[in-house]
Amino acid sequence: MDPDVLNMFVIAGGTLAIPILAFVASFLLWPSALIRIYYWYWRRALGMQVRYAYYDDYQFCYSYRGRPGYRPSILMLHGFSAHKDMWLSIVKFLPKNLHLVCVDMPGHEGTTRSDLDDYSISGQAQRIHQFVECIRLNRRPFHLVGTSMGGNVAGVYAAQYPEDICSLTLICPAGLPSTTDSKFIKQLRELQESEHIDRIPLIPSTPEEMSDMLKLCSYVRFKVPQQILQGLVDVRIPHNDFYRKLFLEIVNEKSRHSLHENMSKIKVPTQVIWGKQDQVLDVSGANLLASAIPDCHVYILENCGHSVVVERPRKTANLILEFLALLHSPYYIKKQA
């Protein structure tokens, strides 16, 4: 073989080998870095841009796509110990010309974390209102979406700042009493009785605990490699002390039933989406909301757990789009007149 041709194959092989070796090394040695790169790449692929907004010395980190238009903007509030990128699986199925905003909740990811901050549900709703004013999202009423803890905050926001929003989507929201204890609530009771309340199932510290948490939150059984589980834990461990503090704050008497205490004040059209097999927050909460909110549309998803956004992203995106289309249809507007 000609030496020049041989050299060309060697160079080409080396060029291909370097990224492959880098990927393997990251997977084996730094799985948490690989997870961060994954989210960075996914944001870029979907056209989501990260920005910062400031209210005095308080920093909000958020991602967005599109610009405000004739359709309402959509603001998305994630759940406990998550971050703005959890919505990417749904963003994938939403029109690119729709104005979307995903914000890191108070104390999470790129948003300010302070020991002096009020992390009660009402306190978080107030912070989100500050964020909305910072980016002037409420120049026109917007559609608010929240899941789990974020659903609790979204419901309280709708009650406290009704002029800001035109409609609301609550996905497996926290903040409701339940006549049926979920698996998660039973686990918490057992931990309280054994005085091991520091071992909260939603705050894993090992790959095994992370696997258990995923099984608790999801009806669909995802096969997650051990290294990825380790990476997910590595990303969370530096924040676990904050998560424990936050968890105790949102389950105390001030916040535990915040949504229930405010749902009679919710006057905008509301959509409730819940996984039928939710083991964290019992699906019976959907009926509670339907009975209290006048214009409430309930959708129960079969074969789906608490992590609706991850398990059924296409279905969830379609339900949100169909709900918004319904609200702006001539028939619905005439009916409400």
CSV table of C-alpha atoms in Angstrom, one decimal:
chain,number,residue,atom,x,y,z
A,1,MET,CA,0.0,0.0,0.0
A,2,ASP,CA,1.2,3.5,-0.8
A,3,PRO,CA,2.7,5.2,2.4
A,4,ASP,CA,0.6,8.3,1.8
A,5,VAL,CA,-2.6,6.3,1.6
A,6,LEU,CA,-1.6,4.4,4.7
A,7,ASN,CA,-0.9,7.7,6.6
A,8,MET,CA,-4.3,9.0,5.5
A,9,PHE,CA,-6.0,6.0,7.0
A,10,VAL,CA,-4.0,6.3,10.2
A,11,ILE,CA,-4.9,10.0,10.5
A,12,ALA,CA,-8.6,9.3,9.7
A,13,GLY,CA,-8.7,6.4,12.2
A,14,GLY,CA,-7.1,8.6,14.9
A,15,THR,CA,-9.5,11.4,14.2
A,16,LEU,CA,-12.4,9.1,14.7
A,17,ALA,CA,-10.8,7.3,17.7
A,18,ILE,CA,-10.3,10.5,19.7
A,19,PRO,CA,-14.0,11.4,20.2
A,20,ILE,CA,-14.9,7.8,20.8
A,21,LEU,CA,-12.2,7.4,23.4
A,22,ALA,CA,-13.3,10.7,25.0
A,23,PHE,CA,-16.9,9.5,25.1
A,24,VAL,CA,-15.9,6.2,26.7
A,25,ALA,CA,-13.6,7.9,29.2
A,26,SER,CA,-16.4,10.3,30.1
A,27,PHE,CA,-18.9,7.5,30.4
A,28,LEU,CA,-16.6,5.5,32.7
A,29,LEU,CA,-14.9,8.2,34.7
A,30,TRP,CA,-17.0,11.4,34.5
A,31,PRO,CA,-20.6,10.3,33.8
A,32,SER,CA,-21.9,13.6,35.4
A,33,ALA,CA,-20.0,15.6,32.8
A,34,LEU,CA,-21.6,13.5,30.1
A,35,ILE,CA,-25.0,14.3,31.4
A,36,ARG,CA,-24.3,18.0,31.4
A,37,ILE,CA,-23.1,17.8,27.8
A,38,TYR,CA,-26.2,15.8,26.9
A,39,TYR,CA,-28.5,18.6,28.2
A,40,TRP,CA,-26.3,21.3,26.5
A,41,TYR,CA,-26.5,19.5,23.2
A,42,TRP,CA,-30.3,18.9,23.5
A,43,ARG,CA,-31.0,22.5,24.2
A,44,ARG,CA,-29.0,23.6,21.2
A,45,ALA,CA,-30.7,21.0,19.0
A,46,LEU,CA,-34.1,22.2,20.0
A,47,GLY,CA,-33.2,25.9,19.7
A,48,MET,CA,-33.5,26.7,23.4
A,49,GLN,CA,-31.4,29.6,24.6
A,50,VAL,CA,-30.2,30.1,28.2
A,51,ARG,CA,-30.5,33.6,29.7
A,52,TYR,CA,-30.4,35.3,33.1
A,53,ALA,CA,-32.7,37.8,34.6
A,54,TYR,CA,-32.2,39.9,37.8
A,55,TYR,CA,-34.5,41.2,40.5
A,56,ASP,CA,-32.3,43.4,42.6
A,57,ASP,CA,-29.5,41.0,43.5
A,58,TYR,CA,-31.5,37.9,42.9
A,59,GLN,CA,-30.6,35.9,39.8
A,60,PHE,CA,-33.1,33.8,37.7
A,61,CYS,CA,-31.8,31.3,35.1
A,62,TYR,CA,-34.1,30.3,32.3
A,63,SER,CA,-34.2,29.0,28.8
A,64,TYR,CA,-36.5,30.2,26.1
A,65,ARG,CA,-37.5,29.6,22.5
A,66,GLY,CA,-39.6,31.8,20.1
A,67,ARG,CA,-41.1,35.3,20.7
A,68,PRO,CA,-44.4,36.5,22.1
A,69,GLY,CA,-47.0,36.3,19.4
A,70,TYR,CA,-50.8,36.0,18.9
A,71,ARG,CA,-50.8,32.8,20.9
A,72,PRO,CA,-50.2,33.0,24.7
A,73,SER,CA,-46.6,32.5,25.9
A,74,ILE,CA,-46.1,29.4,28.0
A,75,LEU,CA,-44.1,29.4,31.3
A,76,MET,CA,-43.1,26.0,32.7
A,77,LEU,CA,-42.3,25.3,36.3
A,78,HIS,CA,-40.4,22.1,37.1
A,79,GLY,CA,-40.7,19.8,40.1
A,80,PHE,CA,-38.7,19.2,43.3
A,81,SER,CA,-34.9,18.8,42.8
A,82,ALA,CA,-35.3,19.1,39.0
A,83,HIS,CA,-34.3,21.9,36.6
A,84,LYS,CA,-35.5,23.8,33.5
A,85,ASP,CA,-34.1,21.1,31.2
A,86,MET,CA,-36.6,18.5,32.4
A,87,TRP,CA,-39.0,20.1,29.9
A,88,LEU,CA,-36.9,19.4,26.9
A,89,SER,CA,-38.7,16.1,26.2
A,90,ILE,CA,-42.0,18.1,25.8
A,91,VAL,CA,-40.4,21.1,24.0
A,92,LYS,CA,-39.4,18.6,21.3
A,93,PHE,CA,-43.1,18.2,20.4
A,94,LEU,CA,-44.2,21.8,20.6
A,95,PRO,CA,-44.2,24.2,17.6
A,96,LYS,CA,-41.0,26.2,17.2
A,97,ASN,CA,-42.9,29.5,16.7
A,98,LEU,CA,-44.6,29.1,20.1
A,99,HIS,CA,-43.0,31.3,22.8
A,100,LEU,CA,-41.7,29.0,25.6
A,101,VAL,CA,-40.0,29.9,28.8
A,102,CYS,CA,-38.6,27.3,31.3
A,103,VAL,CA,-37.2,28.7,34.5
A,104,ASP,CA,-35.1,27.2,37.2
A,105,MET,CA,-37.2,27.3,40.4
A,106,PRO,CA,-35.8,29.2,43.5
A,107,GLY,CA,-32.6,27.6,44.7
A,108,HIS,CA,-32.4,25.2,41.8
A,109,GLU,CA,-29.6,25.0,39.1
A,110,GLY,CA,-28.7,28.5,38.0
A,111,THR,CA,-31.3,30.4,40.1
A,112,THR,CA,-30.1,32.0,43.3
A,113,ARG,CA,-29.9,29.9,46.4
A,114,SER,CA,-30.0,31.7,49.7
A,115,ASP,CA,-30.5,30.6,53.3
A,116,LEU,CA,-32.5,33.7,53.9
A,117,ASP,CA,-35.0,33.0,51.1
A,118,ASP,CA,-38.6,31.9,51.7
A,119,TYR,CA,-38.9,28.4,50.1
A,120,SER,CA,-42.5,27.9,51.1
A,121,ILE,CA,-44.9,27.4,48.2
A,122,SER,CA,-46.3,30.9,48.6
A,123,GLY,CA,-42.7,32.3,48.8
A,124,GLN,CA,-41.8,30.5,45.6
A,125,ALA,CA,-44.9,31.8,43.8
A,126,GLN,CA,-43.8,35.3,44.8
A,127,ARG,CA,-40.3,34.7,43.4
A,128,ILE,CA,-41.8,33.4,40.1
A,129,HIS,CA,-43.9,36.6,39.9
A,130,GLN,CA,-40.7,38.6,40.3
A,131,PHE,CA,-39.2,36.7,37.4
A,132,VAL,CA,-42.3,37.2,35.3
A,133,GLU,CA,-42.1,40.9,35.9
A,134,CYS,CA,-38.3,40.9,35.1
A,135,ILE,CA,-38.8,39.5,31.6
A,136,ARG,CA,-42.1,41.3,31.2
A,137,LEU,CA,-43.9,38.1,30.4
A,138,ASN,CA,-47.1,39.4,31.8
A,139,ARG,CA,-47.5,42.1,29.2
A,140,ARG,CA,-50.1,39.8,27.9
A,141,PRO,CA,-51.7,36.9,29.9
A,142,PHE,CA,-49.7,33.7,29.5
A,143,HIS,CA,-50.4,30.0,29.9
A,144,LEU,CA,-48.8,28.6,33.1
A,145,VAL,CA,-47.7,24.9,33.3
A,146,GLY,CA,-46.4,23.3,36.5
A,147,THR,CA,-45.6,19.7,37.5
A,148,SER,CA,-45.4,18.2,41.1
A,149,MET,CA,-44.0,20.9,43.4
A,150,GLY,CA,-44.1,23.3,40.4
A,151,GLY,CA,-47.7,22.4,39.9
A,152,ASN,CA,-48.4,23.4,43.5
A,153,VAL,CA,-46.6,26.7,42.9
A,154,ALA,CA,-48.4,27.2,39.6
A,155,GLY,CA,-51.8,26.8,41.2
A,156,VAL,CA,-51.0,29.2,44.0
A,157,TYR,CA,-49.6,31.6,41.5
A,158,ALA,CA,-52.9,31.4,39.5
A,159,ALA,CA,-54.8,32.2,42.7
A,160,GLN,CA,-52.5,35.1,43.8
A,161,TYR,CA,-51.8,36.7,40.5
A,162,PRO,CA,-54.9,36.0,38.4
A,163,GLU,CA,-54.3,39.0,36.1
A,164,ASP,CA,-51.1,37.5,34.8
A,165,ILE,CA,-52.4,34.3,33.3
A,166,CYS,CA,-55.0,33.2,30.8
A,167,SER,CA,-55.0,29.5,31.5
A,168,LEU,CA,-53.3,26.8,33.6
A,169,THR,CA,-52.0,23.2,33.2
A,170,LEU,CA,-51.3,21.2,36.4
A,171,ILE,CA,-49.4,18.0,36.0
A,172,CYS,CA,-49.6,15.7,39.0
A,173,PRO,CA,-49.5,18.7,41.3
A,174,ALA,CA,-48.5,18.5,45.0
A,175,GLY,CA,-50.3,20.5,47.7
A,176,LEU,CA,-53.5,18.4,47.9
A,177,PRO,CA,-54.8,16.2,50.7
A,178,SER,CA,-55.6,12.6,49.7
A,179,THR,CA,-57.9,10.0,51.0
A,180,THR,CA,-55.6,7.3,49.6
A,181,ASP,CA,-52.0,7.2,50.7
A,182,SER,CA,-49.5,6.8,47.8
A,183,LYS,CA,-46.5,4.4,48.1
A,184,PHE,CA,-44.3,7.5,48.7
A,185,ILE,CA,-46.4,8.7,51.6
A,186,LYS,CA,-46.4,5.3,53.2
A,187,GLN,CA,-42.6,5.2,52.9
A,188,LEU,CA,-42.3,8.6,54.6
A,189,ARG,CA,-44.5,7.4,57.4
A,190,GLU,CA,-42.3,4.3,57.9
A,191,LEU,CA,-39.2,6.5,57.9
A,192,GLN,CA,-40.7,8.9,60.5
A,193,GLU,CA,-41.6,5.9,62.7
A,194,SER,CA,-38.1,4.5,62.4
A,195,GLU,CA,-36.6,8.0,63.0
A,196,HIS,CA,-34.8,7.8,59.6
A,197,ILE,CA,-36.5,10.9,58.1
A,198,ASP,CA,-33.1,12.0,56.6
A,199,ARG,CA,-33.4,9.1,54.1
A,200,ILE,CA,-36.0,10.8,51.9
A,201,PRO,CA,-36.8,8.6,48.9
A,202,LEU,CA,-36.7,11.6,46.5
A,203,ILE,CA,-33.2,12.5,47.6
A,204,PRO,CA,-30.9,9.7,46.5
A,205,SER,CA,-27.2,9.5,47.6
A,206,THR,CA,-26.2,6.2,45.9
A,207,PRO,CA,-26.9,4.6,42.4
A,208,GLU,CA,-29.1,2.1,44.2
A,209,GLU,CA,-31.2,4.8,45.8
A,210,MET,CA,-31.4,6.6,42.4
A,211,SER,CA,-32.7,3.4,40.8
A,212,ASP,CA,-35.3,3.1,43.5
A,213,MET,CA,-36.3,6.7,43.0
A,214,LEU,CA,-36.8,6.2,39.3
A,215,LYS,CA,-38.9,3.2,39.9
A,216,LEU,CA,-41.0,5.2,42.4
A,217,CYS,CA,-41.5,8.1,40.0
A,218,SER,CA,-42.1,6.1,36.8
A,219,TYR,CA,-44.5,3.4,35.8
A,220,VAL,CA,-42.4,2.8,32.7
A,221,ARG,CA,-39.3,0.8,33.6
A,222,PHE,CA,-36.4,2.5,31.9
A,223,LYS,CA,-33.1,0.5,31.7
A,224,VAL,CA,-30.5,2.9,33.0
A,225,PRO,CA,-26.9,1.8,33.0
A,226,GLN,CA,-25.0,1.8,36.3
A,227,GLN,CA,-22.7,4.5,35.1
A,228,ILE,CA,-25.5,6.8,34.2
A,229,LEU,CA,-27.1,6.2,37.6
A,230,GLN,CA,-23.8,7.2,39.2
A,231,GLY,CA,-23.7,10.3,37.0
A,232,LEU,CA,-27.2,11.3,38.0
A,233,VAL,CA,-26.2,10.9,41.7
A,234,ASP,CA,-22.9,12.8,41.3
A,235,VAL,CA,-24.8,15.8,39.8
A,236,ARG,CA,-27.3,15.8,42.8
A,237,ILE,CA,-25.1,15.1,45.8
A,238,PRO,CA,-23.7,18.7,46.1
A,239,HIS,CA,-27.3,19.9,46.4
A,240,ASN,CA,-28.7,17.3,48.7
A,241,ASP,CA,-28.5,19.3,51.8
A,242,PHE,CA,-30.5,22.1,50.1
A,243,TYR,CA,-33.0,19.5,48.8
A,244,ARG,CA,-33.6,18.2,52.4
A,245,LYS,CA,-34.2,21.7,53.7
A,246,LEU,CA,-36.5,22.4,50.8
A,247,PHE,CA,-38.4,19.2,51.2
A,248,LEU,CA,-39.1,19.8,54.9
A,249,GLU,CA,-40.2,23.3,54.0
A,250,ILE,CA,-42.8,22.2,51.4
A,251,VAL,CA,-44.2,19.4,53.5
A,252,ASN,CA,-44.7,21.4,56.6
A,253,GLU,CA,-48.1,22.8,57.6
A,254,LYS,CA,-47.6,26.1,55.8
A,255,SER,CA,-47.1,24.6,52.4
A,256,ARG,CA,-48.4,21.0,52.5
A,257,HIS,CA,-51.9,21.8,51.3
A,258,SER,CA,-51.2,25.2,49.6
A,259,LEU,CA,-52.9,24.2,46.4
A,260,HIS,CA,-56.0,22.9,48.2
A,261,GLU,CA,-56.2,26.1,50.2
A,262,ASN,CA,-56.0,28.3,47.1
A,263,MET,CA,-57.9,26.2,44.4
A,264,SER,CA,-61.2,28.0,45.0
A,265,LYS,CA,-59.5,31.2,44.0
A,266,ILE,CA,-58.4,29.8,40.6
A,267,LYS,CA,-60.8,31.3,38.0
A,268,VAL,CA,-59.0,30.6,34.7
A,269,PRO,CA,-59.6,27.5,32.5
A,270,THR,CA,-57.5,24.7,34.0
A,271,GLN,CA,-56.2,21.5,32.6
A,272,VAL,CA,-55.2,18.7,34.9
A,273,ILE,CA,-53.0,15.8,33.6
A,274,TRP,CA,-52.2,12.9,35.9
A,275,GLY,CA,-50.6,9.5,35.6
A,276,LYS,CA,-53.1,6.8,36.8
A,277,GLN,CA,-50.3,4.8,38.3
A,278,ASP,CA,-48.7,7.7,40.2
A,279,GLN,CA,-46.9,6.3,43.3
A,280,VAL,CA,-45.8,9.7,44.6
A,281,LEU,CA,-49.0,11.7,44.6
A,282,ASP,CA,-52.2,9.8,44.4
A,283,VAL,CA,-54.3,10.4,41.3
A,284,SER,CA,-57.4,11.1,43.4
A,285,GLY,CA,-56.2,14.6,43.6
A,286,ALA,CA,-57.4,15.2,40.1
A,287,ASN,CA,-61.1,14.7,41.2
A,288,LEU,CA,-60.5,17.1,44.0
A,289,LEU,CA,-59.4,19.8,41.6
A,290,ALA,CA,-62.2,19.1,39.2
A,291,SER,CA,-64.8,19.6,41.9
A,292,ALA,CA,-63.3,22.9,43.0
A,293,ILE,CA,-62.3,24.7,39.8
A,294,PRO,CA,-65.3,25.7,37.6
A,295,ASP,CA,-63.7,25.3,34.2
A,296,CYS,CA,-61.5,22.2,34.8
A,297,HIS,CA,-60.5,19.6,32.2
A,298,VAL,CA,-59.1,16.4,33.6
A,299,TYR,CA,-57.0,13.8,31.7
A,300,ILE,CA,-55.9,10.6,33.3
A,301,LEU,CA,-53.1,8.8,31.5
A,302,GLU,CA,-53.1,5.0,31.6
A,303,ASN,CA,-49.8,3.2,32.2
A,304,CYS,CA,-48.1,6.3,33.5
A,305,GLY,CA,-46.6,7.3,36.8
A,306,HIS,CA,-45.6,10.6,38.4
A,307,SER,CA,-43.0,11.6,35.9
A,308,VAL,CA,-45.5,12.3,33.1
A,309,VAL,CA,-43.2,14.7,31.4
A,310,VAL,CA,-40.6,11.9,30.9
A,311,GLU,CA,-42.9,8.9,30.3
A,312,ARG,CA,-45.5,10.5,28.0
A,313,PRO,CA,-43.9,13.7,26.5
A,314,ARG,CA,-45.6,13.6,23.1
A,315,LYS,CA,-49.1,12.9,24.7
A,316,THR,CA,-48.5,15.7,27.2
A,317,ALA,CA,-47.5,18.2,24.6
A,318,ASN,CA,-50.5,17.3,22.4
A,319,LEU,CA,-52.9,17.7,25.4
A,320,ILE,CA,-51.5,21.2,26.1
A,321,LEU,CA,-51.8,22.2,22.5
A,322,GLU,CA,-55.3,20.8,22.2
A,323,PHE,CA,-56.3,22.6,25.4
A,324,LEU,CA,-55.0,25.9,24.1
A,325,ALA,CA,-56.7,25.4,20.8
A,326,LEU,CA,-60.0,24.7,22.5
A,327,LEU,CA,-59.7,27.9,24.6
A,328,HIS,CA,-59.3,30.0,21.5
A,329,SER,CA,-61.9,28.2,19.3
A,330,PRO,CA,-64.9,30.3,18.3
A,331,TYR,CA,-67.3,27.8,19.9
A,332,TYR,CA,-65.6,28.0,23.3
A,333,ILE,CA,-65.4,31.8,23.2
A,334,LYS,CA,-69.1,32.0,22.3
A,335,LYS,CA,-69.9,29.5,25.1
A,336,GLN,CA,-68.1,31.6,27.7
A,337,ALA,CA,-69.6,34.9,26.5
